[in-house]
XYZ file of C-alpha atoms in Angstrom:
127
model
C 153.742 -72.386 175.457
C 150.460 -73.699 174.067
C 147.455 -71.445 174.544
C 143.837 -72.115 173.643
C 141.353 -69.285 174.095
C 137.658 -69.995 173.569
C 134.892 -67.525 172.896
C 131.341 -67.476 171.606
C 129.341 -69.132 174.349
C 126.093 -67.696 175.634
C 122.418 -68.301 176.242
C 119.928 -69.169 173.525
C 116.484 -70.673 173.239
C 115.946 -74.146 171.866
C 116.298 -74.155 168.100
C 118.821 -71.342 168.133
C 122.448 -71.257 167.010
C 125.830 -70.340 168.414
C 129.357 -70.426 167.027
C 132.268 -71.193 169.307
C 135.811 -70.148 168.464
C 139.131 -71.384 169.785
C 142.249 -69.379 169.000
C 145.301 -71.618 169.249
C 148.951 -70.707 169.536
C 152.274 -72.252 170.449
C 151.721 -75.795 169.195
C 153.388 -77.555 166.292
C 153.186 -81.183 165.302
C 152.990 -83.262 162.159
C 149.661 -84.905 163.042
C 147.129 -84.460 165.833
C 143.502 -84.080 166.861
C 141.836 -80.827 167.765
C 138.440 -81.122 169.323
C 135.533 -79.777 171.295
C 134.314 -81.350 174.507
C 131.502 -80.460 176.833
C 130.861 -81.093 180.482
C 127.883 -80.806 182.781
C 128.006 -81.089 186.566
C 128.262 -84.662 187.767
C 129.185 -86.082 184.383
C 132.430 -86.834 182.615
C 133.709 -84.560 179.903
C 132.396 -85.887 176.593
C 133.705 -85.471 173.086
C 131.441 -83.439 170.827
C 133.473 -83.092 167.619
C 137.062 -83.258 166.432
C 139.279 -82.963 163.404
C 142.370 -84.991 162.631
C 145.114 -83.000 160.983
C 148.175 -84.112 159.087
C 150.132 -80.983 158.340
C 151.116 -82.083 154.861
C 147.470 -82.650 153.911
C 145.401 -80.517 156.284
C 142.190 -81.902 157.791
C 141.984 -85.584 156.870
C 138.986 -86.582 158.971
C 136.204 -85.168 161.092
C 134.350 -86.831 163.945
C 131.053 -86.115 165.685
C 129.198 -87.515 168.635
C 125.959 -89.183 167.530
C 123.952 -86.672 169.530
C 125.191 -83.709 167.469
C 125.493 -85.179 163.969
C 123.646 -83.078 161.442
C 123.418 -80.112 163.846
C 127.035 -79.196 164.675
C 129.901 -78.488 162.283
C 133.560 -78.325 163.225
C 135.983 -76.374 161.070
C 139.336 -74.625 161.156
C 140.750 -71.447 159.669
C 144.424 -72.184 159.038
C 145.376 -68.563 158.471
C 143.928 -67.527 161.832
C 144.898 -70.770 163.593
C 141.369 -70.888 164.936
C 139.046 -73.830 165.494
C 135.282 -73.319 165.233
C 132.169 -75.178 166.282
C 128.982 -74.073 164.558
C 126.036 -75.278 166.609
C 122.565 -75.206 165.059
C 119.189 -76.481 166.263
C 120.410 -76.302 169.835
C 118.527 -78.283 172.449
C 118.466 -78.001 176.260
C 120.572 -81.152 176.493
C 123.372 -79.289 174.703
C 123.801 -77.100 177.765
C 127.218 -77.303 179.381
C 130.709 -75.886 179.503
C 132.413 -76.339 176.153
C 136.164 -76.844 176.028
C 138.593 -76.691 173.148
C 141.372 -79.277 173.231
C 144.526 -79.744 171.157
C 147.385 -82.093 170.450
C 145.238 -85.158 170.879
C 146.617 -88.589 170.052
C 144.942 -91.940 170.365
C 141.176 -91.554 170.056
C 139.352 -88.348 169.260
C 136.758 -88.518 172.011
C 138.991 -89.621 174.877
C 139.680 -86.537 176.949
C 142.772 -88.073 178.567
C 144.416 -88.203 175.130
C 144.539 -84.387 174.934
C 147.266 -82.539 176.859
C 146.136 -78.983 176.138
C 142.825 -77.394 177.083
C 141.146 -74.034 176.926
C 139.431 -72.416 179.878
C 135.918 -73.347 178.738
C 132.918 -71.331 177.655
C 129.374 -71.738 178.969
C 126.537 -72.646 176.624
C 123.018 -72.533 178.030
C 119.991 -73.603 175.988
C 116.549 -72.948 177.435
C 113.399 -74.793 176.444
């Protein structure tokens, strides 16, 4: 059974930083996306960042939404099977519920291409 457990959300002022973590278990595949999405009320879930993994080679590509390039960094600790999202220079528009997703195939930012999701963690950025 695949499990994704997020942590690290919270409230910060604009310009601050947060690091999200996603502990993954129960999934094995030769190649796949793991990513972070965020959602605000009334809007569709949007892709924030993702990594594409080929098990033989590790992370072969990373992807970022234009709105977070240069501010957010996605990474993975293989030994801990944990995905991270380091978020710097946070802005009020970054506010939302952040979800970890795994086993994605197709396109990194298409939420329907991911079968497994975490429960979400709230990030609130005040001006």
